[in-house]
Amino acid sequence: MANRGSPPAMRAVWGTEHYELVVRRVLAARTSVWIATANVKELMVEPHGRPRARYHSVLAEFDRLARDGVELRLLHAGLPSGPFRAQFDALPRLVAGGLALRQCARVHMKTVVVDGSWAYVGSANWTGAGLGAKADGRRNFELGFVTTQEGTLDAVQAHFDRIWRGGECSDCRLRGSCEAPLDLPPPRASGATTVVAIGRPRGLKPAARRA
């Protein structure tokens, strides 16, 4: 039984809480960030630890996290937007595998798992209108939940990792038309504009910092 006054193991998230709770948690990651989204667009964020600083690309923050050894995975369905790709191309550390991207047309789930100990599951894509800091009147009506429940975390991570590693590919009826099935070795990145299947999965990390 939880102690009185302890934070809830699961709570609903809507509106600007998507930025305040989800994006800020990503920026403070210590070991890993796994993101699944149908759409990928540029996201403007406050620099971590500098709340009054000018907003900049979330990819600049991903570059910082990659520098610090944080594992970054992005599983997506559609091609990233032009602004996202341009900013990605300008960051060699991410292009070299610091941000691993894998594309699967079947992916429609939206989830963010941070450090193996916290997860968001809901309706919001990795876009400004979904998770970003856009003002009221410019945001989508999104709803989801965040959780630290161990069983839920294990289930979410296992489902993500099975898709990431191509565990669903053999039964997929789109396999015949898929340019890069995830159960095949990803092609080696040959240029800065390559944004699909960059980097190899580095293994399912044990969930550290469960508390």
Short mmCIF file of C-alpha atoms in Angstrom, two decimals:
data_model
loop_
_atom_site.label_atom_id
_atom_site.label_comp_id
_atom_site.label_asym_id
_atom_site.label_seq_id
_atom_site.Cartn_x
_atom_site.Cartn_y
_atom_site.Cartn_z
CA MET A 1 0.00 0.00 0.00
CA ALA A 2 1.39 3.41 -1.00
CA ASN A 3 2.35 5.84 1.71
CA ARG A 4 0.10 8.81 2.16
CA GLY A 5 1.48 11.85 0.41
CA SER A 6 3.56 9.81 -2.05
CA PRO A 7 3.17 10.70 -5.75
CA PRO A 8 0.64 8.57 -7.62
CA ALA A 9 2.05 5.68 -9.67
CA MET A 10 -0.21 6.69 -12.56
CA ARG A 11 -1.94 9.96 -13.45
CA ALA A 12 -3.75 11.51 -16.39
CA VAL A 13 -2.06 14.16 -18.56
CA TRP A 14 -3.68 16.70 -20.86
CA GLY A 15 -3.09 20.15 -22.37
CA THR A 16 0.15 21.94 -21.52
CA GLU A 17 1.04 19.16 -19.07
CA HIS A 18 2.34 17.26 -22.08
CA TYR A 19 5.19 19.75 -22.29
CA GLU A 20 5.63 20.32 -18.56
CA LEU A 21 5.63 16.65 -17.58
CA VAL A 22 6.71 14.72 -20.67
CA VAL A 23 9.13 16.94 -22.56
CA ARG A 24 10.82 18.22 -19.41
CA ARG A 25 11.27 14.64 -18.21
CA VAL A 26 12.95 13.77 -21.52
CA LEU A 27 15.34 16.72 -21.20
CA ALA A 28 16.37 15.53 -17.74
CA ALA A 29 17.04 11.91 -18.80
CA ARG A 30 20.12 10.19 -17.39
CA THR A 31 20.35 6.81 -19.14
CA SER A 32 17.80 6.37 -21.94
CA VAL A 33 14.90 7.88 -23.89
CA TRP A 34 12.67 5.72 -26.08
CA ILE A 35 10.06 7.53 -28.18
CA ALA A 36 7.38 6.01 -30.39
CA THR A 37 5.29 8.29 -32.60
CA ALA A 38 3.40 8.23 -35.87
CA ASN A 39 4.60 11.70 -36.93
CA VAL A 40 7.94 13.41 -36.26
CA LYS A 41 8.30 17.19 -36.43
CA GLU A 42 10.66 19.81 -35.10
CA LEU A 43 9.99 20.70 -31.48
CA MET A 44 11.17 23.91 -29.83
CA VAL A 45 12.10 23.63 -26.15
CA GLU A 46 13.74 25.58 -23.38
CA PRO A 47 17.39 24.62 -22.85
CA HIS A 48 17.55 22.23 -19.92
CA GLY A 49 18.48 23.99 -16.70
CA ARG A 50 18.06 27.44 -18.25
CA PRO A 51 14.31 28.20 -17.99
CA ARG A 52 14.60 31.81 -19.14
CA ALA A 53 16.84 31.11 -22.11
CA ARG A 54 15.60 31.36 -25.66
CA TYR A 55 13.83 28.28 -27.02
CA HIS A 56 15.79 26.12 -29.45
CA SER A 57 15.48 22.79 -31.27
CA VAL A 58 14.89 19.70 -29.18
CA LEU A 59 17.57 18.10 -31.35
CA ALA A 60 20.14 20.39 -29.73
CA GLU A 61 19.03 18.87 -26.43
CA PHE A 62 19.24 15.37 -27.90
CA ASP A 63 22.79 16.19 -28.96
CA ARG A 64 23.59 17.15 -25.36
CA LEU A 65 22.02 13.95 -24.05
CA ALA A 66 23.92 11.84 -26.61
CA ARG A 67 27.15 13.56 -25.55
CA ASP A 68 26.40 12.51 -21.98
CA GLY A 69 25.88 8.88 -22.99
CA VAL A 70 22.08 8.75 -22.93
CA GLU A 71 20.66 6.13 -25.28
CA LEU A 72 18.17 7.76 -27.69
CA ARG A 73 15.71 5.73 -29.76
CA LEU A 74 13.00 7.18 -31.99
CA LEU A 75 10.52 4.74 -33.57
CA HIS A 76 8.29 6.42 -36.14
CA ALA A 77 5.90 5.80 -39.04
CA GLY A 78 6.06 8.83 -41.34
CA LEU A 79 9.19 10.53 -42.61
CA PRO A 80 10.43 13.29 -40.30
CA SER A 81 9.49 16.82 -41.36
CA GLY A 82 11.85 18.99 -43.41
CA PRO A 83 12.85 21.25 -40.48
CA PHE A 84 13.54 18.20 -38.31
CA ARG A 85 15.71 16.61 -40.99
CA ALA A 86 17.62 19.84 -41.64
CA GLN A 87 18.43 20.27 -37.96
CA PHE A 88 19.32 16.59 -37.61
CA ASP A 89 21.71 16.81 -40.57
CA ALA A 90 23.51 19.70 -38.86
CA LEU A 91 24.39 17.61 -35.78
CA PRO A 92 27.11 15.04 -36.64
CA ARG A 93 26.91 13.25 -33.31
CA LEU A 94 23.25 12.41 -33.92
CA VAL A 95 23.85 11.47 -37.56
CA ALA A 96 26.62 9.09 -36.45
CA GLY A 97 24.14 7.14 -34.31
CA GLY A 98 23.67 9.27 -31.23
CA LEU A 99 19.99 9.34 -32.14
CA ALA A 100 18.84 5.99 -33.52
CA LEU A 101 15.77 6.25 -35.75
CA ARG A 102 13.82 3.29 -37.10
CA GLN A 103 10.78 3.56 -39.36
CA CYS A 104 7.79 1.26 -39.45
CA ALA A 105 4.63 2.19 -41.33
CA ARG A 106 2.51 0.26 -38.81
CA VAL A 107 3.58 2.38 -35.84
CA HIS A 108 0.66 4.41 -34.57
CA MET A 109 1.37 4.23 -30.84
CA LYS A 110 2.59 7.27 -28.95
CA THR A 111 4.79 6.62 -25.98
CA VAL A 112 7.85 8.04 -24.26
CA VAL A 113 9.92 5.97 -21.81
CA VAL A 114 12.63 7.72 -19.79
CA ASP A 115 15.40 5.92 -17.89
CA GLY A 116 13.39 2.71 -17.80
CA SER A 117 11.53 4.05 -14.79
CA TRP A 118 8.87 6.44 -16.15
CA ALA A 119 6.57 6.33 -19.16
CA TYR A 120 3.99 8.38 -21.02
CA VAL A 121 1.33 6.61 -23.09
CA GLY A 122 -1.31 8.63 -24.87
CA SER A 123 -2.48 10.36 -28.02
CA ALA A 124 0.27 12.94 -28.57
CA ASN A 125 2.71 12.65 -31.46
CA TRP A 126 6.26 13.99 -31.25
CA THR A 127 5.20 17.35 -32.71
CA GLY A 128 4.81 20.92 -31.51
CA ALA A 129 1.02 20.71 -31.55
CA GLY A 130 1.11 17.42 -29.67
CA LEU A 131 3.83 17.65 -27.02
CA GLY A 132 5.34 21.06 -27.63
CA ALA A 133 5.02 24.36 -25.82
CA LYS A 134 2.47 25.91 -28.16
CA ALA A 135 -0.01 28.30 -26.61
CA ASP A 136 -3.68 27.52 -26.01
CA GLY A 137 -5.57 27.76 -29.26
CA ARG A 138 -2.68 26.21 -31.20
CA ARG A 139 -2.45 22.87 -29.43
CA ASN A 140 -4.16 19.60 -30.22
CA PHE A 141 -6.58 18.18 -27.68
CA GLU A 142 -4.40 15.39 -26.37
CA LEU A 143 -4.92 12.96 -23.50
CA GLY A 144 -2.68 10.33 -21.98
CA PHE A 145 -1.19 9.09 -18.74
CA VAL A 146 2.22 8.93 -17.10
CA THR A 147 3.23 6.03 -14.91
CA THR A 148 5.96 4.58 -12.72
CA GLN A 149 4.15 1.25 -12.20
CA GLU A 150 6.70 -1.51 -12.70
CA GLY A 151 4.40 -3.95 -14.50
CA THR A 152 3.16 -1.28 -16.90
CA LEU A 153 6.70 -0.09 -17.57
CA ASP A 154 7.84 -3.63 -18.35
CA ALA A 155 4.93 -4.18 -20.75
CA VAL A 156 5.42 -0.87 -22.58
CA GLN A 157 9.18 -1.38 -22.97
CA ALA A 158 8.79 -4.98 -24.13
CA HIS A 159 6.22 -3.99 -26.76
CA PHE A 160 8.40 -1.11 -27.99
CA ASP A 161 11.52 -3.28 -28.14
CA ARG A 162 9.76 -6.11 -29.98
CA ILE A 163 8.73 -3.72 -32.76
CA TRP A 164 12.15 -2.01 -32.73
CA ARG A 165 13.92 -5.32 -33.26
CA GLY A 166 11.56 -6.48 -35.99
CA GLY A 167 9.68 -9.02 -33.91
CA GLU A 168 6.41 -8.16 -35.67
CA CYS A 169 7.81 -8.09 -39.21
CA SER A 170 7.34 -11.73 -40.20
CA ASP A 171 3.55 -11.58 -39.78
CA CYS A 172 3.11 -8.09 -41.26
CA ARG A 173 1.20 -8.01 -44.55
CA LEU A 174 3.07 -4.86 -45.58
CA ARG A 175 6.42 -6.65 -45.47
CA GLY A 176 6.46 -7.27 -49.22
CA SER A 177 6.37 -3.55 -49.93
CA CYS A 178 8.50 -2.44 -46.98
CA GLU A 179 11.80 -0.86 -48.04
CA ALA A 180 13.61 -1.69 -44.80
CA PRO A 181 12.03 -4.42 -42.63
CA LEU A 182 13.19 -4.01 -39.07
CA ASP A 183 14.16 -7.68 -38.73
CA LEU A 184 16.95 -7.16 -41.29
CA PRO A 185 20.25 -5.44 -40.47
CA PRO A 186 19.78 -1.68 -40.97
CA PRO A 187 21.83 -0.07 -43.76
CA ARG A 188 24.92 1.80 -42.75
CA ALA A 189 24.31 5.57 -42.78
CA SER A 190 25.84 6.86 -46.01
CA GLY A 191 25.13 10.56 -45.70
CA ALA A 192 23.68 13.28 -43.55
CA THR A 193 20.25 13.01 -45.14
CA THR A 194 19.79 9.39 -44.07
CA VAL A 195 17.20 9.47 -41.32
CA VAL A 196 15.77 5.95 -41.41
CA ALA A 197 17.35 3.09 -39.44
CA ILE A 198 20.35 5.12 -38.31
CA GLY A 199 22.36 3.13 -35.82
CA ARG A 200 21.73 -0.37 -34.50
CA PRO A 201 19.68 -1.22 -31.45
CA ARG A 202 22.05 -1.38 -28.52
CA GLY A 203 20.16 -3.87 -26.42
CA LEU A 204 17.27 -3.75 -24.01
CA LYS A 205 18.62 -1.93 -21.01
CA PRO A 206 17.65 -3.08 -17.55
CA ALA A 207 15.25 -0.65 -15.97
CA ALA A 208 17.44 1.36 -13.66
CA ARG A 209 16.25 3.83 -11.08
CA ARG A 210 12.92 2.24 -10.36
CA ALA A 211 11.84 3.92 -7.17
#
